[in-house]
Short mmCIF file of C-alpha atoms in Angstrom, two decimals:
data_model
loop_
_atom_site.label_atom_id
_atom_site.label_comp_id
_atom_site.label_asym_id
_atom_site.label_seq_id
_atom_site.Cartn_x
_atom_site.Cartn_y
_atom_site.Cartn_z
CA MET L 25 63.21 88.70 102.55
CA MET L 26 65.68 89.16 99.60
CA LEU L 27 67.28 92.09 100.81
CA GLU L 28 68.18 90.12 104.12
CA LEU L 29 69.70 87.40 101.92
CA ALA L 30 71.74 90.11 99.93
CA LEU L 31 72.89 91.40 103.07
CA GLY L 32 73.90 88.07 104.57
CA ILE L 33 75.90 87.14 101.22
CA ILE L 34 77.71 90.46 101.17
CA LEU L 35 78.90 90.37 104.97
CA GLY L 36 79.83 86.36 104.38
CA GLY L 37 81.63 87.27 101.18
CA CYS L 38 83.46 90.00 102.79
CA ALA L 39 84.23 87.92 105.72
CA ILE L 40 85.62 84.78 103.72
CA GLY L 41 87.57 87.33 101.23
CA ALA L 42 89.28 88.47 104.67
CA GLY L 43 90.04 85.36 105.83
CA LEU L 44 91.78 84.34 102.60
CA ALA L 45 93.47 87.60 102.51
CA MET L 46 95.09 86.50 105.98
CA ILE L 47 96.50 83.36 104.24
CA ALA L 48 98.89 85.72 102.69
CA GLY L 49 100.74 85.75 105.97
CA ILE L 50 101.68 82.43 105.83
CA GLY L 51 104.06 82.68 102.76
CA PRO L 52 106.32 85.50 104.31
CA GLY L 53 106.59 83.26 107.84
CA ILE L 54 107.86 80.46 105.86
CA GLY L 55 110.21 82.18 103.65
CA GLU L 56 111.79 84.27 106.15
CA GLY L 57 112.09 81.40 108.45
CA ASN L 58 114.10 79.65 105.48
CA ALA L 59 116.12 82.77 104.89
CA VAL L 60 117.42 83.25 108.54
CA ALA L 61 118.08 79.50 108.58
CA LYS L 62 120.08 79.63 105.34
CA ALA L 63 121.70 83.04 106.85
CA CYS L 64 122.73 80.92 110.09
CA GLU L 65 124.45 78.43 108.14
CA ALA L 66 126.09 80.86 105.86
CA ILE L 67 127.61 82.67 109.03
CA GLY L 68 128.54 79.43 110.70
CA ARG L 69 130.65 78.41 107.57
CA GLN L 70 132.20 81.87 106.75
CA PRO L 71 132.04 84.08 110.25
CA GLU L 72 133.98 86.81 108.56
CA SER L 73 130.85 87.47 106.15
CA LYS L 74 128.34 87.93 108.82
CA GLY L 75 127.89 91.55 108.11
CA ASP L 76 127.03 91.12 104.63
CA VAL L 77 125.09 88.03 105.11
CA THR L 78 123.08 89.86 107.81
CA SER L 79 122.35 92.98 105.76
CA THR L 80 120.96 90.81 102.63
CA MET L 81 119.01 88.84 105.07
CA ILE L 82 117.22 91.55 106.68
CA THR L 83 116.65 93.33 103.32
CA GLY L 84 114.97 90.30 101.86
CA CYS L 85 112.92 89.59 105.15
CA ILE L 86 111.69 93.23 104.71
CA ILE L 87 110.59 92.69 100.99
CA ALA L 88 108.96 89.36 102.08
CA GLU L 89 106.93 90.84 104.66
CA THR L 90 105.42 93.34 102.33
CA THR L 91 103.27 90.67 100.94
CA GLY L 92 101.80 89.64 104.55
CA LEU L 93 101.25 93.28 105.04
CA TYR L 94 99.50 93.88 101.96
CA GLY L 95 97.49 91.01 102.71
CA LEU L 96 96.64 92.45 106.11
CA VAL L 97 95.69 95.67 104.73
CA ILE L 98 93.15 93.89 102.27
CA ALA L 99 91.68 91.94 105.03
CA ILE L 100 91.05 94.99 107.21
CA LEU L 101 89.44 96.81 104.32
CA LEU L 102 87.35 93.75 103.58
CA ILE L 103 85.93 93.70 107.20
CA PHE L 104 85.64 97.58 107.80
CA VAL L 105 85.10 99.53 104.42
CA ALA L 106 83.75 96.80 101.82
CA PRO L 107 80.60 95.92 103.43
CA GLN L 108 79.34 99.15 104.04
CA GLN L 109 80.27 100.19 99.96
CA PHE L 110 78.52 96.95 99.08
CA VAL L 111 75.42 97.82 100.91
CA ASN L 112 75.27 101.10 99.75
CA ILE L 113 75.56 99.94 96.21
CA LEU L 114 72.73 97.19 96.86
CA LEU L 115 70.36 99.94 98.27
CA ASN L 116 71.17 102.37 95.58
CA SER L 117 70.32 99.58 92.93
CA ILE L 118 66.97 98.84 94.72
CA LYS L 119 65.84 102.63 94.69
#
């Protein structure tokens, strides 16, 4: 009975953690949207600076996107790798 409860807590905790890790995708989406909006405004004001503004914007978006990718990697690890590791730890502690 206790083993089933412990397994349920492990799986539930991993699922909640993966969901929380995916919240990390909200920040880059909002930040990149703001960056593109400001870049469009800047190009509208000074069309001759299009190349500089665009390259800076793309570099910033790439850096901002890494946060979302780290969240995705953590979520994938929590879904596919962590439960098995935690179950192995639990079973070894019972023996």
